[in-house]
Amino acid sequence: MNDDRPRLAPDRDFPPYAFTGEGLGFPHPRNDPRGHSRDLPETTPPPLDPARWRESEAYLFGLDLFNHGYYWEAHEEWEGLWVAAGKRGAASEFFKGLIKLAAAGVKARQQMPDGVRRHGERAAEHFREARRRLGKPRYAGLDLADLERVAREVARTELPAQKPSDDVTVVFDQPIVPE
C-alpha cells in the first residue's frame, strides 16, 4: 500500500487484500466463503449530492480504494453509487467513468494491456459525456477534463513485466483527489 497518498474516508478500513481476479490467488471477495466481503450486506448508498460530495462515505471510500490499489473493491463501491444515480444521466456517466478506471486497474494487475487500454479509453468517453451533459467542467470536486486526460494516460500505460500478484499494488501514478 502507498501510505503517502491522502485518505478521504479514514474511518473505513481497507480490506485485507486486493482482489485481482479468479484463479490469481486470493478468493473472490463475495462469491467465495473465504472472501473478504462475503458476509457484508450488499447495500445501495444514498445518491451522491455533487455539491455535498464530502458527505458521501461511499464516494470518498471508493476514491481511497482506487488511490491505494484496491481496484476491484473501488469498482464495487462506485457501482453502488452508479445504481443510486439511476444508471442514466450525467451522474451515471461520471460513475461509469470511475468504474472503468477501476476496471483498468484490475486489468493492469492481471497484466492484460488490451484490457487496460480498452477500459481507459471507455473511461475517457464517459467523463467527456458527463461534462457535455452537465454543461460544466467539475463534478463532485473533480475536474472532468482532467479525469478524461488521466483516463487517456491510463489507456497508454506501459505495464512492467511482472507476474500478477496478490500484493496491494498501486499501478497508476496520479491519485484522484477532489478539491
Coordinates of N, CA, C and O in Angstrom, one line a residue:
M1 N 0.8 -1.2 0.0 CA 0.0 0.0 0.0 C 0.9 1.2 0.0 O 1.9 1.3 0.6
N2 N 0.4 2.3 -0.6 CA 1.1 3.6 -0.7 C 0.6 4.5 0.4 O -0.4 5.1 0.2
D3 N 1.3 4.6 1.5 CA 0.8 5.3 2.7 C 1.0 6.8 2.5 O 0.4 7.6 3.3
D4 N 1.7 7.4 1.5 CA 1.8 8.8 1.4 C 0.6 9.4 0.6 O 0.6 10.6 0.5
R5 N -0.3 8.6 0.1 CA -1.4 9.2 -0.6 C -2.5 9.5 0.5 O -2.6 8.9 1.5
P6 N -3.2 10.6 0.2 CA -4.2 11.0 1.3 C -5.3 10.0 1.4 O -5.7 9.3 0.5
R7 N -5.9 10.0 2.6 CA -7.1 9.2 2.9 C -8.3 10.2 3.0 O -8.2 11.2 3.7
L8 N -9.3 9.8 2.4 CA -10.5 10.7 2.3 C -11.6 10.1 3.3 O -12.5 10.9 3.7
A9 N -11.6 8.8 3.5 CA -12.5 8.2 4.5 C -11.7 7.4 5.5 O -11.7 6.2 5.5
P10 N -10.9 8.1 6.3 CA -10.0 7.4 7.2 C -10.7 6.4 8.2 O -10.0 5.6 8.8
D11 N -11.9 6.6 8.4 CA -12.6 5.7 9.4 C -13.0 4.3 8.8 O -13.4 3.4 9.6
R12 N -12.8 4.2 7.5 CA -13.1 2.9 6.9 C -11.8 2.2 6.7 O -10.8 2.7 6.1
D13 N -11.8 0.9 7.1 CA -10.6 0.1 7.0 C -10.5 -0.5 5.6 O -11.5 -0.8 5.0
F14 N -9.3 -0.6 5.1 CA -9.1 -1.3 3.8 C -9.3 -2.8 4.0 O -9.0 -3.3 5.1
P15 N -9.7 -3.5 2.9 CA -9.8 -4.9 3.0 C -8.4 -5.6 3.3 O -7.4 -5.0 3.0
P16 N -8.4 -6.8 3.7 CA -7.1 -7.5 4.0 C -6.3 -7.8 2.7 O -5.1 -8.1 2.8
Y17 N -6.9 -7.8 1.6 CA -6.2 -8.0 0.3 C -7.0 -7.3 -0.8 O -8.2 -7.0 -0.7
A18 N -6.3 -7.1 -1.9 CA -6.9 -6.5 -3.1 C -7.2 -7.7 -4.1 O -6.2 -8.4 -4.5
F19 N -8.4 -7.8 -4.5 CA -8.8 -8.9 -5.4 C -8.3 -8.6 -6.8 O -8.5 -7.5 -7.3
T20 N -7.6 -9.5 -7.4 CA -7.1 -9.3 -8.7 C -7.7 -10.2 -9.8 O -7.4 -10.0 -11.0
G21 N -8.5 -11.1 -9.4 CA -9.2 -11.9 -10.4 C -9.2 -13.4 -10.0 O -8.5 -13.9 -9.2
E22 N -10.2 -14.1 -10.6 CA -10.4 -15.5 -10.3 C -9.1 -16.3 -10.7 O -8.5 -16.1 -11.7
G23 N -8.7 -17.2 -9.8 CA -7.6 -18.0 -10.0 C -6.2 -17.4 -9.9 O -5.2 -18.0 -10.2
L24 N -6.2 -16.2 -9.4 CA -4.9 -15.5 -9.3 C -4.4 -15.4 -7.9 O -3.4 -14.7 -7.6
G25 N -5.0 -16.0 -7.0 CA -4.5 -16.0 -5.6 C -5.6 -16.0 -4.6 O -6.2 -17.0 -4.3
F26 N -5.9 -14.8 -4.1 CA -6.9 -14.7 -3.0 C -8.3 -15.0 -3.5 O -8.6 -14.8 -4.7
P27 N -9.2 -15.4 -2.6 CA -10.6 -15.8 -3.1 C -11.4 -14.6 -3.5 O -11.2 -13.5 -3.1
H28 N -12.4 -14.9 -4.3 CA -13.3 -13.8 -4.8 C -14.0 -13.3 -3.5 O -14.5 -14.0 -2.7
P29 N -14.0 -11.9 -3.4 CA -14.5 -11.3 -2.1 C -15.9 -11.7 -1.8 O -16.2 -11.8 -0.6
R30 N -16.8 -11.8 -2.7 CA -18.2 -12.1 -2.4 C -18.6 -13.6 -2.7 O -19.4 -14.1 -1.9
N31 N -18.1 -14.2 -3.7 CA -18.5 -15.5 -4.1 C -17.9 -16.6 -3.4 O -18.5 -17.7 -3.3
D32 N -16.7 -16.4 -2.8 CA -16.0 -17.5 -2.1 C -16.3 -17.3 -0.6 O -16.3 -16.2 -0.1
P33 N -16.6 -18.5 0.1 CA -16.8 -18.4 1.5 C -15.7 -17.7 2.3 O -15.9 -17.2 3.4
R34 N -14.5 -17.7 1.8 CA -13.3 -17.1 2.5 C -13.1 -15.7 2.0 O -12.2 -15.0 2.5
G35 N -14.0 -15.1 1.2 CA -13.8 -13.8 0.7 C -13.9 -12.7 1.7 O -14.7 -12.8 2.6
H36 N -13.2 -11.6 1.5 CA -13.2 -10.5 2.5 C -14.5 -9.8 2.6 O -14.7 -9.1 3.6
S37 N -15.4 -9.9 1.6 CA -16.7 -9.2 1.7 C -17.8 -10.2 1.7 O -19.0 -9.8 1.5
R38 N -17.6 -11.4 1.9 CA -18.6 -12.5 1.8 C -19.8 -12.2 2.7 O -21.0 -12.3 2.3
D39 N -19.6 -11.8 3.9 CA -20.7 -11.6 4.9 C -21.2 -10.2 5.0 O -22.1 -9.9 5.8
L40 N -20.7 -9.3 4.2 CA -21.1 -7.9 4.2 C -22.4 -7.8 3.4 O -22.5 -8.3 2.3
P41 N -23.4 -7.1 3.9 CA -24.6 -6.9 3.1 C -24.4 -6.0 1.9 O -23.6 -5.1 1.9
E42 N -25.0 -6.4 0.8 CA -25.0 -5.5 -0.4 C -26.0 -4.4 -0.2 O -27.2 -4.7 -0.2
T43 N -25.5 -3.2 -0.1 CA -26.4 -2.1 0.1 C -26.1 -1.1 -1.0 O -25.1 -1.0 -1.6
T44 N -27.2 -0.3 -1.3 CA -27.1 0.8 -2.2 C -26.9 2.1 -1.4 O -27.8 2.4 -0.6
P45 N -25.8 2.8 -1.5 CA -25.7 4.1 -0.8 C -26.7 5.1 -1.2 O -27.3 5.0 -2.3
P46 N -26.9 6.1 -0.5 CA -27.7 7.2 -1.0 C -27.1 7.9 -2.2 O -25.9 7.9 -2.3
P47 N -27.9 8.4 -3.1 CA -27.3 9.1 -4.3 C -26.4 10.2 -3.8 O -26.6 10.9 -2.8
L48 N -25.3 10.4 -4.6 CA -24.4 11.4 -4.3 C -25.0 12.8 -4.7 O -25.5 13.0 -5.8
D49 N -24.9 13.7 -3.7 CA -25.2 15.1 -4.0 C -23.9 15.8 -4.4 O -23.0 15.9 -3.5
P50 N -23.7 16.1 -5.7 CA -22.4 16.6 -6.1 C -21.9 17.9 -5.3 O -20.7 18.1 -5.2
A51 N -22.8 18.7 -4.8 CA -22.4 19.8 -4.0 C -22.0 19.5 -2.6 O -21.3 20.2 -2.0
R52 N -22.4 18.2 -2.2 CA -22.1 17.8 -0.8 C -21.3 16.5 -0.8 O -21.4 15.6 0.0
W53 N -20.4 16.4 -1.8 CA -19.6 15.2 -2.0 C -18.8 14.8 -0.8 O -18.5 13.6 -0.6
R54 N -18.4 15.8 0.0 CA -17.6 15.5 1.2 C -18.4 14.6 2.2 O -17.8 14.0 3.1
E55 N -19.7 14.6 2.1 CA -20.5 13.8 3.0 C -20.8 12.4 2.5 O -21.5 11.6 3.2
S56 N -20.4 12.0 1.3 CA -20.6 10.7 0.8 C -19.5 9.8 1.1 O -18.5 9.7 0.5
E57 N -19.7 8.9 2.1 CA -18.7 8.0 2.5 C -18.4 7.0 1.4 O -17.2 6.6 1.2
A58 N -19.4 6.6 0.7 CA -19.2 5.6 -0.4 C -18.3 6.2 -1.5 O -17.3 5.6 -2.0
Y59 N -18.5 7.5 -1.9 CA -17.7 8.1 -2.9 C -16.3 8.3 -2.4 O -15.3 7.9 -3.1
L60 N -16.1 8.8 -1.2 CA -14.8 9.0 -0.6 C -14.0 7.7 -0.5 O -12.8 7.6 -0.8
F61 N -14.7 6.7 0.0 CA -14.0 5.4 0.2 C -13.6 4.8 -1.1 O -12.6 4.2 -1.2
G62 N -14.5 4.9 -2.1 CA -14.2 4.4 -3.4 C -12.9 5.1 -3.9 O -12.0 4.4 -4.5
L63 N -12.7 6.4 -3.7 CA -11.5 7.1 -4.1 C -10.3 6.6 -3.3 O -9.2 6.3 -3.9
D64 N -10.5 6.4 -2.0 CA -9.4 5.8 -1.2 C -9.0 4.4 -1.7 O -7.8 4.1 -1.9
L65 N -10.0 3.6 -2.0 CA -9.7 2.2 -2.5 C -8.9 2.3 -3.8 O -7.8 1.7 -4.0
F66 N -9.3 3.2 -4.7 CA -8.7 3.3 -6.0 C -7.2 3.8 -5.8 O -6.3 3.3 -6.4
N67 N -7.1 4.9 -5.1 CA -5.8 5.5 -4.9 C -4.8 4.7 -4.2 O -3.6 4.9 -4.3
H68 N -5.3 3.6 -3.5 CA -4.3 2.8 -2.7 C -4.2 1.4 -3.3 O -3.7 0.5 -2.7
G69 N -4.7 1.2 -4.5 CA -4.5 -0.1 -5.3 C -5.6 -1.2 -5.1 O -5.3 -2.3 -5.5
Y70 N -6.7 -0.8 -4.5 CA -7.8 -1.8 -4.4 C -8.8 -1.5 -5.5 O -9.9 -1.0 -5.3
Y71 N -8.5 -1.9 -6.7 CA -9.2 -1.5 -7.9 C -10.6 -2.3 -8.0 O -11.6 -1.6 -8.3
W72 N -10.6 -3.5 -7.8 CA -11.8 -4.3 -7.8 C -12.8 -3.8 -6.7 O -14.0 -3.5 -7.0
E73 N -12.3 -3.5 -5.6 CA -13.1 -3.0 -4.5 C -13.6 -1.6 -4.7 O -14.7 -1.3 -4.4
A74 N -12.8 -0.7 -5.4 CA -13.3 0.6 -5.7 C -14.4 0.5 -6.7 O -15.4 1.2 -6.6
H75 N -14.3 -0.4 -7.7 CA -15.3 -0.6 -8.7 C -16.6 -1.0 -8.0 O -17.7 -0.4 -8.3
E76 N -16.6 -1.9 -7.0 CA -17.8 -2.3 -6.3 C -18.4 -1.1 -5.5 O -19.6 -0.9 -5.5
E77 N -17.5 -0.3 -4.9 CA -18.0 0.9 -4.1 C -18.7 1.9 -5.1 O -19.8 2.3 -4.8
W78 N -18.1 2.2 -6.2 CA -18.7 3.1 -7.1 C -19.9 2.6 -7.8 O -20.8 3.3 -8.3
E79 N -20.0 1.3 -8.0 CA -21.1 0.7 -8.7 C -22.4 0.9 -7.9 O -23.4 1.2 -8.4
G80 N -22.3 0.9 -6.5 CA -23.4 1.3 -5.7 C -23.9 2.7 -6.0 O -25.1 3.0 -6.0
L81 N -23.0 3.6 -6.2 CA -23.4 5.0 -6.4 C -23.9 5.1 -7.8 O -24.9 6.0 -8.1
W82 N -23.4 4.3 -8.8 CA -24.0 4.3 -10.1 C -25.5 3.9 -10.1 O -26.3 4.4 -10.7
V83 N -25.7 2.8 -9.3 CA -27.1 2.3 -9.2 C -28.0 3.4 -8.5 O -29.1 3.6 -9.0
A84 N -27.4 4.0 -7.5 CA -28.2 5.1 -6.8 C -28.5 6.2 -7.7 O -29.5 6.9 -7.5
A85 N -27.6 6.5 -8.7 CA -27.8 7.5 -9.7 C -28.8 7.2 -10.7 O -29.1 8.0 -11.6
G86 N -29.3 6.0 -10.7 CA -30.4 5.6 -11.6 C -29.8 5.0 -12.9 O -30.6 4.7 -13.9
K87 N -28.5 4.8 -13.0 CA -27.8 4.2 -14.2 C -28.0 5.0 -15.5 O -27.8 4.5 -16.5
R88 N -28.5 6.2 -15.4 CA -28.7 7.1 -16.5 C -28.3 8.5 -16.1 O -28.4 8.9 -15.0
G89 N -28.0 9.3 -17.1 CA -27.8 10.7 -16.9 C -26.3 11.0 -16.7 O -25.4 10.2 -16.7
A90 N -26.1 12.3 -16.4 CA -24.7 12.8 -16.2 C -24.0 12.1 -15.0 O -22.8 11.8 -15.1
A91 N -24.7 12.0 -13.9 CA -24.0 11.4 -12.7 C -23.7 9.9 -13.1 O -22.6 9.4 -12.7
S92 N -24.5 9.2 -13.8 CA -24.3 7.9 -14.2 C -23.0 7.8 -15.1 O -22.2 6.9 -14.9
E93 N -22.9 8.7 -16.0 CA -21.7 8.8 -16.9 C -20.4 9.0 -16.0 O -19.4 8.4 -16.3
F94 N -20.5 9.9 -15.1 CA -19.4 10.1 -14.2 C -19.0 8.8 -13.5 O -17.8 8.4 -13.5
F95 N -19.9 8.1 -12.9 CA -19.6 6.9 -12.1 C -19.2 5.8 -13.1 O -18.3 5.0 -12.7
K96 N -19.7 5.7 -14.3 CA -19.2 4.7 -15.2 C -17.8 5.0 -15.6 O -17.0 4.1 -15.8
G97 N -17.4 6.3 -15.7 CA -16.0 6.6 -15.9 C -15.1 6.1 -14.8 O -14.1 5.5 -15.0
L98 N -15.5 6.4 -13.6 CA -14.7 5.9 -12.4 C -14.6 4.4 -12.4 O -13.6 3.8 -12.1
I99 N -15.8 3.7 -12.7 CA -15.8 2.3 -12.7 C -14.9 1.7 -13.7 O -14.1 0.7 -13.5
K100 N -14.9 2.3 -14.9 CA -14.0 1.9 -16.0 C -12.5 2.1 -15.6 O -11.6 1.3 -16.0
L101 N -12.2 3.2 -14.9 CA -10.8 3.4 -14.5 C -10.4 2.3 -13.5 O -9.3 1.8 -13.6
A102 N -11.3 2.0 -12.6 CA -11.0 0.9 -11.7 C -10.8 -0.4 -12.4 O -9.9 -1.2 -12.1
A103 N -11.7 -0.7 -13.4 CA -11.5 -1.9 -14.2 C -10.2 -1.9 -14.9 O -9.5 -3.0 -15.0
A104 N -9.7 -0.8 -15.4 CA -8.4 -0.7 -16.0 C -7.3 -1.1 -15.0 O -6.3 -1.8 -15.3
G105 N -7.5 -0.7 -13.7 CA -6.5 -1.1 -12.7 C -6.5 -2.6 -12.4 O -5.4 -3.2 -12.3
V106 N -7.7 -3.2 -12.5 CA -7.7 -4.7 -12.3 C -7.0 -5.3 -13.5 O -6.2 -6.2 -13.3
K107 N -7.2 -4.8 -14.7 CA -6.6 -5.4 -15.9 C -5.1 -5.2 -15.8 O -4.3 -6.0 -16.3
A108 N -4.6 -4.0 -15.3 CA -3.2 -3.8 -15.1 C -2.6 -4.8 -14.2 O -1.5 -5.4 -14.4
R109 N -3.3 -5.1 -13.1 CA -2.8 -6.0 -12.1 C -2.7 -7.4 -12.7 O -1.9 -8.3 -12.3
Q110 N -3.6 -7.7 -13.7 CA -3.7 -9.0 -14.3 C -2.7 -9.1 -15.5 O -2.6 -10.1 -16.2
Q111 N -2.0 -8.0 -15.8 CA -1.0 -7.9 -16.9 C -1.8 -8.1 -18.2 O -1.3 -8.9 -19.1
M112 N -2.9 -7.4 -18.4 CA -3.7 -7.5 -19.6 C -3.7 -6.1 -20.3 O -4.7 -5.4 -20.1
P113 N -2.7 -5.7 -21.1 CA -2.6 -4.4 -21.6 C -3.8 -4.0 -22.5 O -4.2 -2.8 -22.5
D114 N -4.4 -4.9 -23.2 CA -5.5 -4.6 -24.1 C -6.7 -4.2 -23.2 O -7.4 -3.3 -23.6
G115 N -6.9 -4.9 -22.1 CA -8.0 -4.5 -21.2 C -7.7 -3.2 -20.5 O -8.7 -2.4 -20.4
V116 N -6.5 -2.8 -20.2 CA -6.2 -1.5 -19.6 C -6.5 -0.5 -20.7 O -7.2 0.6 -20.4
R117 N -6.1 -0.7 -21.9 CA -6.3 0.3 -23.0 C -7.8 0.5 -23.2 O -8.3 1.6 -23.2
R118 N -8.5 -0.6 -23.3 CA -10.0 -0.5 -23.6 C -10.7 0.2 -22.5 O -11.6 1.1 -22.8
H119 N -10.5 -0.2 -21.2 CA -11.2 0.4 -20.1 C -10.8 1.9 -19.9 O -11.6 2.7 -19.6
G120 N -9.5 2.2 -20.2 CA -9.1 3.6 -20.1 C -9.8 4.5 -21.1 O -10.2 5.6 -20.8
E121 N -9.8 4.0 -22.3 CA -10.5 4.7 -23.4 C -12.0 4.9 -23.1 O -12.5 6.0 -23.3
R122 N -12.6 3.9 -22.6 CA -14.1 4.0 -22.3 C -14.3 5.0 -21.1 O -15.2 5.8 -21.1
A123 N -13.4 4.9 -20.1 CA -13.5 5.9 -19.0 C -13.4 7.3 -19.5 O -14.2 8.2 -19.1
A124 N -12.5 7.6 -20.4 CA -12.4 8.9 -21.0 C -13.6 9.3 -21.7 O -14.1 10.5 -21.6
E125 N -14.2 8.4 -22.5 CA -15.5 8.7 -23.2 C -16.6 9.1 -22.2 O -17.4 10.0 -22.4
H126 N -16.7 8.3 -21.1 CA -17.7 8.6 -20.1 C -17.5 10.0 -19.4 O -18.5 10.7 -19.2
F127 N -16.3 10.3 -19.1 CA -16.0 11.6 -18.5 C -16.3 12.8 -19.5 O -16.9 13.8 -19.1
R128 N -16.0 12.6 -20.7 CA -16.3 13.6 -21.7 C -17.9 13.7 -21.8 O -18.4 14.9 -21.9
E129 N -18.6 12.6 -21.9 CA -20.0 12.7 -22.0 C -20.6 13.3 -20.7 O -21.6 14.1 -20.8
A130 N -20.1 13.0 -19.5 CA -20.6 13.6 -18.3 C -20.4 15.1 -18.4 O -21.3 15.9 -18.0
R131 N -19.3 15.6 -18.8 CA -19.0 17.0 -19.0 C -20.0 17.7 -20.0 O -20.5 18.7 -19.7
R132 N -20.2 17.0 -21.0 CA -21.2 17.5 -22.0 C -22.6 17.6 -21.5 O -23.3 18.6 -21.6
R133 N -23.0 16.6 -20.8 CA -24.4 16.6 -20.2 C -24.6 17.6 -19.1 O -25.6 18.2 -18.9
L134 N -23.5 17.7 -18.3 CA -23.6 18.7 -17.2 C -23.5 20.1 -17.6 O -24.0 21.0 -17.0
G135 N -22.7 20.3 -18.7 CA -22.5 21.7 -19.2 C -21.6 22.5 -18.3 O -21.7 23.7 -18.3
K136 N -20.9 21.8 -17.4 CA -19.9 22.5 -16.6 C -18.7 21.6 -16.4 O -18.7 20.4 -16.6
P137 N -17.6 22.2 -16.0 CA -16.3 21.4 -16.0 C -16.0 20.5 -14.8 O -15.2 19.7 -14.9
R138 N -16.8 20.7 -13.7 CA -16.5 20.0 -12.5 C -17.7 19.2 -12.0 O -18.8 19.7 -12.2
Y139 N -17.4 18.1 -11.3 CA -18.5 17.3 -10.7 C -17.9 16.7 -9.4 O -16.8 16.1 -9.5
A140 N -18.6 16.8 -8.3 CA -18.2 16.2 -7.1 C -16.8 16.4 -6.7 O -16.0 15.5 -6.3
G141 N -16.3 17.7 -6.9 CA -15.0 18.0 -6.5 C -13.9 17.7 -7.5 O -12.7 18.0 -7.3
L142 N -14.2 17.1 -8.7 CA -13.2 16.7 -9.6 C -13.4 17.5 -11.0 O -14.6 17.7 -11.4
D143 N -12.3 17.8 -11.6 CA -12.3 18.4 -12.9 C -12.5 17.3 -14.0 O -11.6 16.4 -14.1
L144 N -13.6 17.3 -14.7 CA -13.9 16.3 -15.7 C -12.9 16.2 -16.8 O -12.6 15.1 -17.3
A145 N -12.4 17.3 -17.3 CA -11.4 17.3 -18.4 C -10.1 16.7 -17.9 O -9.5 15.9 -18.6
D146 N -9.8 16.9 -16.6 CA -8.6 16.3 -16.0 C -8.8 14.8 -15.9 O -7.9 14.0 -16.2
L147 N -10.0 14.4 -15.5 CA -10.2 12.9 -15.4 C -10.2 12.3 -16.8 O -9.6 11.2 -16.9
E148 N -10.6 13.0 -17.8 CA -10.6 12.4 -19.1 C -9.1 12.3 -19.6 O -8.7 11.3 -20.1
R149 N -8.3 13.3 -19.2 CA -6.8 13.2 -19.5 C -6.2 12.0 -18.8 O -5.4 11.3 -19.4
V150 N -6.5 11.9 -17.5 CA -6.0 10.8 -16.7 C -6.4 9.4 -17.3 O -5.5 8.5 -17.5
A151 N -7.6 9.3 -17.7 CA -8.1 8.1 -18.3 C -7.3 7.8 -19.6 O -7.0 6.6 -19.9
R152 N -7.1 8.8 -20.4 CA -6.3 8.6 -21.7 C -4.9 8.2 -21.4 O -4.3 7.3 -22.0
E153 N -4.3 8.7 -20.3 CA -3.0 8.3 -19.9 C -3.0 6.9 -19.4 O -2.1 6.1 -19.7
V154 N -4.0 6.5 -18.7 CA -4.2 5.1 -18.2 C -4.2 4.2 -19.4 O -3.6 3.1 -19.4
A155 N -5.0 4.6 -20.5 CA -5.1 3.8 -21.7 C -3.7 3.5 -22.3 O -3.5 2.5 -23.0
R156 N -2.8 4.4 -22.1 CA -1.5 4.3 -22.7 C -0.4 3.8 -21.7 O 0.8 3.7 -22.1
T157 N -0.8 3.3 -20.6 CA 0.1 2.8 -19.6 C 0.9 1.6 -20.1 O 0.3 0.7 -20.6
E158 N 2.2 1.7 -19.9 CA 3.0 0.6 -20.2 C 3.2 -0.3 -19.0 O 3.6 0.3 -17.9
L159 N 2.8 -1.5 -19.1 CA 2.8 -2.4 -17.9 C 4.2 -3.0 -17.7 O 4.8 -3.4 -18.7
P160 N 4.7 -2.9 -16.5 CA 6.0 -3.6 -16.2 C 5.9 -5.1 -16.4 O 4.8 -5.6 -16.1
A161 N 6.9 -5.7 -16.8 CA 6.9 -7.2 -17.0 C 7.0 -7.8 -15.6 O 8.0 -7.8 -15.0
Q162 N 5.9 -8.3 -15.1 CA 5.9 -9.0 -13.8 C 4.6 -9.9 -13.8 O 3.7 -9.7 -14.5
K163 N 4.7 -10.9 -13.0 CA 3.6 -11.8 -12.8 C 2.5 -11.1 -11.9 O 2.9 -10.3 -11.0
P164 N 1.3 -11.4 -12.2 CA 0.2 -10.8 -11.3 C 0.5 -11.3 -9.9 O 0.9 -12.5 -9.7
S165 N 0.3 -10.5 -8.9 CA 0.5 -10.9 -7.5 C -0.7 -10.4 -6.7 O -1.5 -9.6 -7.1
D166 N -0.8 -10.9 -5.5 CA -1.9 -10.5 -4.6 C -1.5 -9.4 -3.7 O -2.3 -8.9 -2.9
D167 N -0.2 -8.9 -3.8 CA 0.2 -7.7 -3.1 C -0.6 -6.6 -3.5 O -0.9 -6.4 -4.7
V168 N -1.0 -5.7 -2.6 CA -1.7 -4.5 -2.9 C -0.7 -3.6 -3.7 O 0.3 -3.3 -3.1
T169 N -1.0 -3.3 -4.9 CA -0.1 -2.5 -5.7 C -0.8 -1.4 -6.4 O -1.8 -1.6 -7.1
V170 N -0.3 -0.2 -6.3 CA -0.8 1.0 -7.0 C -0.1 1.0 -8.3 O 1.1 1.0 -8.5
V171 N -0.9 1.0 -9.4 CA -0.4 0.9 -10.7 C -0.5 2.2 -11.5 O 0.1 2.3 -12.6
F172 N -1.2 3.2 -11.0 CA -1.3 4.4 -11.7 C -0.7 5.5 -10.9 O -0.9 5.6 -9.7
D173 N 0.1 6.4 -11.5 CA 0.9 7.4 -10.8 C 0.1 8.4 -10.1 O 0.5 8.9 -9.0
Q174 N -1.0 8.9 -10.7 CA -1.7 10.0 -10.2 C -2.9 9.6 -9.4 O -3.8 9.0 -9.9
P175 N -3.0 10.0 -8.1 CA -4.2 9.7 -7.3 C -5.3 10.7 -7.8 O -5.1 11.7 -8.3
I176 N -6.5 10.3 -7.5 CA -7.7 11.1 -7.8 C -8.1 11.7 -6.5 O -8.6 11.0 -5.6
V177 N -8.0 13.0 -6.4 CA -8.3 13.7 -5.1 C -9.2 14.9 -5.4 O -8.8 15.8 -6.1
P178 N -10.4 14.9 -4.9 CA -11.3 16.0 -5.1 C -10.9 17.2 -4.4 O -10.2 17.2 -3.3
E179 N -11.3 18.4 -4.9 CA -11.0 19.7 -4.2 C -12.3 20.5 -4.1 O -13.1 20.5 -4.9

